[in-house]
Tab-separated table of C-alpha atoms in Angstrom:
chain	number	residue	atom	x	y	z
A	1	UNK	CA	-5.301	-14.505	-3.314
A	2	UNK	CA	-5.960	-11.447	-4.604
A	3	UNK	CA	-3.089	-9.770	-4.628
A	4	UNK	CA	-1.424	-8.400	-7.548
A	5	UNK	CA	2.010	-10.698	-8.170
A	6	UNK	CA	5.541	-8.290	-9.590
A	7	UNK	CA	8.291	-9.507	-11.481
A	8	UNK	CA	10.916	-9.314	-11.142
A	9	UNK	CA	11.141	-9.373	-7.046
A	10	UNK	CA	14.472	-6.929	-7.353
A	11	UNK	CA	16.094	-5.357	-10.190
A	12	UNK	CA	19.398	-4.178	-10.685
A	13	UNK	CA	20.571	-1.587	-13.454
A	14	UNK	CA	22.949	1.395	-14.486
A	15	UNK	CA	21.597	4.733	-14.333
A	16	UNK	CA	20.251	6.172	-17.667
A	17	UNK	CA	19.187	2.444	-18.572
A	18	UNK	CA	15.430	1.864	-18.369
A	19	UNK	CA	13.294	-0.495	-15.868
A	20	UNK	CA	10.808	-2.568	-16.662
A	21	UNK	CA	8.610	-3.941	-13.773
A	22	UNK	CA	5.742	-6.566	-14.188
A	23	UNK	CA	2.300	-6.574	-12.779
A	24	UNK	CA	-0.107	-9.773	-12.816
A	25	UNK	CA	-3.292	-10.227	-10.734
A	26	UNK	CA	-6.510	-13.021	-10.219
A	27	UNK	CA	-9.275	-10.892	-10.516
A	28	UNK	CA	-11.503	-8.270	-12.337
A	29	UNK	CA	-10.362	-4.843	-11.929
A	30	UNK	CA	-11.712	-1.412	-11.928
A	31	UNK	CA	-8.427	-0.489	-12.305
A	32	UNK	CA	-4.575	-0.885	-11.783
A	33	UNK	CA	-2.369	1.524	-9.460
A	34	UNK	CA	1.390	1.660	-8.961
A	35	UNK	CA	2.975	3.003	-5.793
A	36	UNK	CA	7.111	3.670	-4.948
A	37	UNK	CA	8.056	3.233	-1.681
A	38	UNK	CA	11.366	4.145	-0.439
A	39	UNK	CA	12.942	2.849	2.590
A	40	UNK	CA	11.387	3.166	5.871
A	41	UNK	CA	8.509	5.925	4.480
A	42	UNK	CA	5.062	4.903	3.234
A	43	UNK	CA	3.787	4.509	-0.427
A	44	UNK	CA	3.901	6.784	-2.968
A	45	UNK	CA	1.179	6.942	-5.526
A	46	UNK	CA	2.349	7.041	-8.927
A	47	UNK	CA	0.203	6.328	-12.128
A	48	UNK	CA	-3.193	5.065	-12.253
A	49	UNK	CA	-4.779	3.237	-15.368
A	50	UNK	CA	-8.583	2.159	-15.535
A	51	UNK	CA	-9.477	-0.911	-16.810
A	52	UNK	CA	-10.176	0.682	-20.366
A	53	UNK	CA	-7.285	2.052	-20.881
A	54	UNK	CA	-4.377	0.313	-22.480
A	55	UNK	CA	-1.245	2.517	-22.042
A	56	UNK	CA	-0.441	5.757	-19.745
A	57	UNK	CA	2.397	8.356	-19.857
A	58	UNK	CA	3.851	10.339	-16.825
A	59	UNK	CA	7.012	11.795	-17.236
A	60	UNK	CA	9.322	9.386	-17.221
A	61	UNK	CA	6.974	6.323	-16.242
A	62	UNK	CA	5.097	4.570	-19.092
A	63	UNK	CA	2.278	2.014	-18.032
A	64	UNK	CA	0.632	-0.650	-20.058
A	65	UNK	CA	-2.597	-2.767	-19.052
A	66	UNK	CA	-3.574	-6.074	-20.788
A	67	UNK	CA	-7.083	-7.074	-19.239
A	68	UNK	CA	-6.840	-9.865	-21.059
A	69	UNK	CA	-4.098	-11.326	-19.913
A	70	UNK	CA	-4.714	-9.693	-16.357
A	71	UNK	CA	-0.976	-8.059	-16.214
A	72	UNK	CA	0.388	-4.545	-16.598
A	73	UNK	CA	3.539	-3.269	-16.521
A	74	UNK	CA	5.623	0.098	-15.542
A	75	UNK	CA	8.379	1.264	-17.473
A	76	UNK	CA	10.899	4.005	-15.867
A	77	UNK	CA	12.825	5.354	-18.786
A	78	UNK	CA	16.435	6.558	-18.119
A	79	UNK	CA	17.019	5.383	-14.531
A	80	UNK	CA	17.687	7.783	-12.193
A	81	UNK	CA	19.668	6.562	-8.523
A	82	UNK	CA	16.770	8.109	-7.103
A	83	UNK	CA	14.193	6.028	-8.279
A	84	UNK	CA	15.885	3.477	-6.408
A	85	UNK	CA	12.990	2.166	-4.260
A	86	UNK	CA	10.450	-0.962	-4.251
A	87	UNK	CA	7.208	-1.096	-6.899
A	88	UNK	CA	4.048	-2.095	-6.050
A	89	UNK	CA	1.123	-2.784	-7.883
A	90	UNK	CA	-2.376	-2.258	-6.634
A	91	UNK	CA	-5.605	-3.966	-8.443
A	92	UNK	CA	-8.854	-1.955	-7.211
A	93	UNK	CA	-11.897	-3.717	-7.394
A	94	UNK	CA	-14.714	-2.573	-5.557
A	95	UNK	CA	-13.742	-0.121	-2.363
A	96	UNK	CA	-10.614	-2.622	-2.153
A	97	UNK	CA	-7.255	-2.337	-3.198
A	98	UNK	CA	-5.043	-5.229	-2.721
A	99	UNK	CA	-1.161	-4.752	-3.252
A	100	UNK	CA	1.731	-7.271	-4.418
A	101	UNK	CA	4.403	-8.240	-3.262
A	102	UNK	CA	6.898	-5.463	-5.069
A	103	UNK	CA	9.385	-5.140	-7.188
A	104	UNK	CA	12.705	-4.209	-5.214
A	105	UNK	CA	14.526	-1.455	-8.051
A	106	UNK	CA	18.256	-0.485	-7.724
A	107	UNK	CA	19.932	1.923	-9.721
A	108	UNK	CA	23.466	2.459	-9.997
A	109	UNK	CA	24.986	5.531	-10.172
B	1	UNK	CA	-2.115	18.861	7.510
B	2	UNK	CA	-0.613	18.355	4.194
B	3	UNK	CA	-0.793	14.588	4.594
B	4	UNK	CA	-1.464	11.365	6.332
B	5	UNK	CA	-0.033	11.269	9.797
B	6	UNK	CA	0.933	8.555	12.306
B	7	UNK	CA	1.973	8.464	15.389
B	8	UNK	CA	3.695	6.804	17.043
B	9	UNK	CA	6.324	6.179	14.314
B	10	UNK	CA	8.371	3.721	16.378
B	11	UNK	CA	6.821	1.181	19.146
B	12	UNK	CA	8.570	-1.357	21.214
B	13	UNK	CA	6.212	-3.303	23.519
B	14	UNK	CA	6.330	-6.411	25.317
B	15	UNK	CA	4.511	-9.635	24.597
B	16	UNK	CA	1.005	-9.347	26.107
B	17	UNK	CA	0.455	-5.820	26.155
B	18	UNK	CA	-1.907	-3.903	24.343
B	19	UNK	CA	-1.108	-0.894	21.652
B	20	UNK	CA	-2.866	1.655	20.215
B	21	UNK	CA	-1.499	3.418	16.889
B	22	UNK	CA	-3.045	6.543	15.711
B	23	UNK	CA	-3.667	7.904	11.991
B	24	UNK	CA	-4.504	11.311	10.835
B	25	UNK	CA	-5.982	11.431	7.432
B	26	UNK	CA	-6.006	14.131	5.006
B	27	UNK	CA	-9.075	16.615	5.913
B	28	UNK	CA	-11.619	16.105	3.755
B	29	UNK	CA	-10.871	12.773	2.925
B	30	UNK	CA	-14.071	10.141	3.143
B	31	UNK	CA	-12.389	6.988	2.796
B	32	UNK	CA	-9.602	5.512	5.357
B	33	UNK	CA	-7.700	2.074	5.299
B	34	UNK	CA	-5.382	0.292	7.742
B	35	UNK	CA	-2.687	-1.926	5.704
B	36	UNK	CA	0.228	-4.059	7.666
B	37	UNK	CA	3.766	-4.793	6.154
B	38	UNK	CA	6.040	-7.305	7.643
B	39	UNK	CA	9.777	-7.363	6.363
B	40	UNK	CA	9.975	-7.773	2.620
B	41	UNK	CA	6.324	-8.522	1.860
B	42	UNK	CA	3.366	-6.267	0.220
B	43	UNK	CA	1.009	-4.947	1.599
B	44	UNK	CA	-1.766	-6.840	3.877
B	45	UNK	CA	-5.014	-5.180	4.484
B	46	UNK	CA	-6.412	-5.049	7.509
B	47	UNK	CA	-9.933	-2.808	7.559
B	48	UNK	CA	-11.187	0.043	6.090
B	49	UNK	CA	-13.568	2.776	6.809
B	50	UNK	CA	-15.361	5.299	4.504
B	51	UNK	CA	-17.882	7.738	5.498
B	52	UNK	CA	-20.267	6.802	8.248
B	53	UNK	CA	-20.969	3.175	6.600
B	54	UNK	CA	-20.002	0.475	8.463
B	55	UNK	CA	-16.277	-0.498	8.401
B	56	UNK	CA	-14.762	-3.234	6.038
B	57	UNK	CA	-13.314	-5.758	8.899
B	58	UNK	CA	-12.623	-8.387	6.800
B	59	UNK	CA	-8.813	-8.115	6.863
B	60	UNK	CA	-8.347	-8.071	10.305
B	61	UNK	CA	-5.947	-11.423	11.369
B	62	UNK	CA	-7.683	-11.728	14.729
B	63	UNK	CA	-10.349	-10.726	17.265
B	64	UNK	CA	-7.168	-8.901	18.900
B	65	UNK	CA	-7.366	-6.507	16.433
B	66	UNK	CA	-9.757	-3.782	16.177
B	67	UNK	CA	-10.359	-0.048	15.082
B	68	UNK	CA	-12.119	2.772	15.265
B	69	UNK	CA	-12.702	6.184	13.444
B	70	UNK	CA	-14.261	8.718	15.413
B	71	UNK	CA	-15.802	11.785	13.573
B	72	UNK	CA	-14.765	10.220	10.470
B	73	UNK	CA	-11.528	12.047	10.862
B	74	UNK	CA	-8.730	9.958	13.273
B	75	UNK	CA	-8.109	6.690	13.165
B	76	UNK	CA	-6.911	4.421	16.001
B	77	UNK	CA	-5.568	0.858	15.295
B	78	UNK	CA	-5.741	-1.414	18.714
B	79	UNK	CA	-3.813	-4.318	19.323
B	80	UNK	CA	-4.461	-6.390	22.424
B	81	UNK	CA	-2.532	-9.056	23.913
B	82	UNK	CA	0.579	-8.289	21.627
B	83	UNK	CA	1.790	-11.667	19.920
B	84	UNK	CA	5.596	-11.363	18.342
B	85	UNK	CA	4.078	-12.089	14.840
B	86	UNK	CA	2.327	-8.976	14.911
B	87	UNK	CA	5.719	-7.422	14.882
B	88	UNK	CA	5.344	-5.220	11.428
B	89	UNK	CA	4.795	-1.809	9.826
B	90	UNK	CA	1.488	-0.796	9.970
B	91	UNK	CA	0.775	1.914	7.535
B	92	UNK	CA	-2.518	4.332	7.402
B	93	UNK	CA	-3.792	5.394	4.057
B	94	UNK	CA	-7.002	7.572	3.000
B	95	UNK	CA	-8.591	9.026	-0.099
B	96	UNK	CA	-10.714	11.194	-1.339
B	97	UNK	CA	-13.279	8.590	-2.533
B	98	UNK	CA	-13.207	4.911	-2.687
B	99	UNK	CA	-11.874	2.381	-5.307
B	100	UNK	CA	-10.695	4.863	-8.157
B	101	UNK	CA	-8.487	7.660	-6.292
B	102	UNK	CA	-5.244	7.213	-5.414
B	103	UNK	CA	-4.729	6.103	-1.554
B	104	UNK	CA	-2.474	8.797	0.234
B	105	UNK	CA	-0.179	6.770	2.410
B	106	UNK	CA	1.627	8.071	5.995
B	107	UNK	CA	5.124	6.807	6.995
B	108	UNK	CA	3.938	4.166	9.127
B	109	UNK	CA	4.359	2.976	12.502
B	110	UNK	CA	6.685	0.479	13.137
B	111	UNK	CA	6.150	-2.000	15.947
B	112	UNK	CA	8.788	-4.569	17.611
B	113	UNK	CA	6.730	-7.171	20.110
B	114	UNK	CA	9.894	-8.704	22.126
């Protein structure tokens, strides 16, 4: 498969702490997308880094991408209950983007 | 609009009938994809369309699947013969180009197959 893997599959912390979600995929990428999706609506783009990039700031979301390990990850600095939603990755190669499985995030208020 | 749109959002059919779910992409927006969720799991694509090339079928799960994109605007998803496993979200997405823009995702139609 394709498919981009996260880790962990659901995440638990106190609000204010920070969340750190994990991205691995198979293939060559053009580059790496991450979505939120809260329940019951569609995705939500979020940060996009291209394959020759390493790291990427936006607001309160930090991304990383290791090519050379094929992984990235997202990190949500002080947790808000309202980024309570899942995490997906998406690898684009090509005119395709394929998606993982998600990382499930809850945060306490 | 100001984003993606699908319609229905909820469908309950019976086993052996056909469905049609409809997307609305953003206006001006080339490329189009189809995407299916079932409980819990990621995202499975299904077929994508962008400009007037010929569409990228190679996700569909059977020949009881098929879509179309007329004008290269609306999208309708057709599912024939209903089977229970295709019981799932199936969620319409487009962009502005293809590969390196983010996809712009509706809310998703949710169909129950009893």
């Amino acid at each position: 498969s394709q498919q981009g893997e996260e880790d962990p599959q659901a995440l638990s912390i106190q609000e204010g702490e920070n969340a750190t979600m994990n991205c691995s995929y198979k293939t060559s990428i053009n580059n790496l997308q991450w979505y939120r999706q809260n329940s019951g609506r569609g995705l939500v783009h979020l940060i996009l880094i291209r394959s020759n990039e390493r790291e990427k700031h936006s607001g309160r979301l930090r991304v990383t991408l290791d090519t050379s390990k094929k992984s990235s990850s997202l990190l949500i600095t002080a947790s808000r209950a309202a980024d309570t939603a899942s995490y997906f990755c998406a690898t684009g190669t090509g005119n395709q983007f394929y998606f993982g499985t998600g990382t499930s995030l809850t945060v306490i208020p | 609009g100001a984003g993606v749109s699908q319609s229905p959002s909820n469908k309950v059919t019976e086993k052996g009938k056909d469905v049609e779910l409809r997307c609305d992409p953003i206006s001006g927006h080339t490329a189009l994809y189809w995407y299916r969720q079932s409980l819990g799991q990621g995202l499975e694509f299904l077929i994508y369309f962008q400009g007037n090339s010929a569409p990228d079928k190679s996700g569909l799960p059977s020949d009881r699947f098929s879509a179309e994109r007329t004008g290269g605007s609306v999208s309708t998803l057709t599912i024939q013969r209903t089977q229970q496993e295709d019981s799932a979200v199936y969620l319409c997405a487009s962009s502005l180009d293809t590969g390196s823009t983010p996809l712009h995702f509706g809310n998703g139609t949710r169909l129950t197959v009893t």
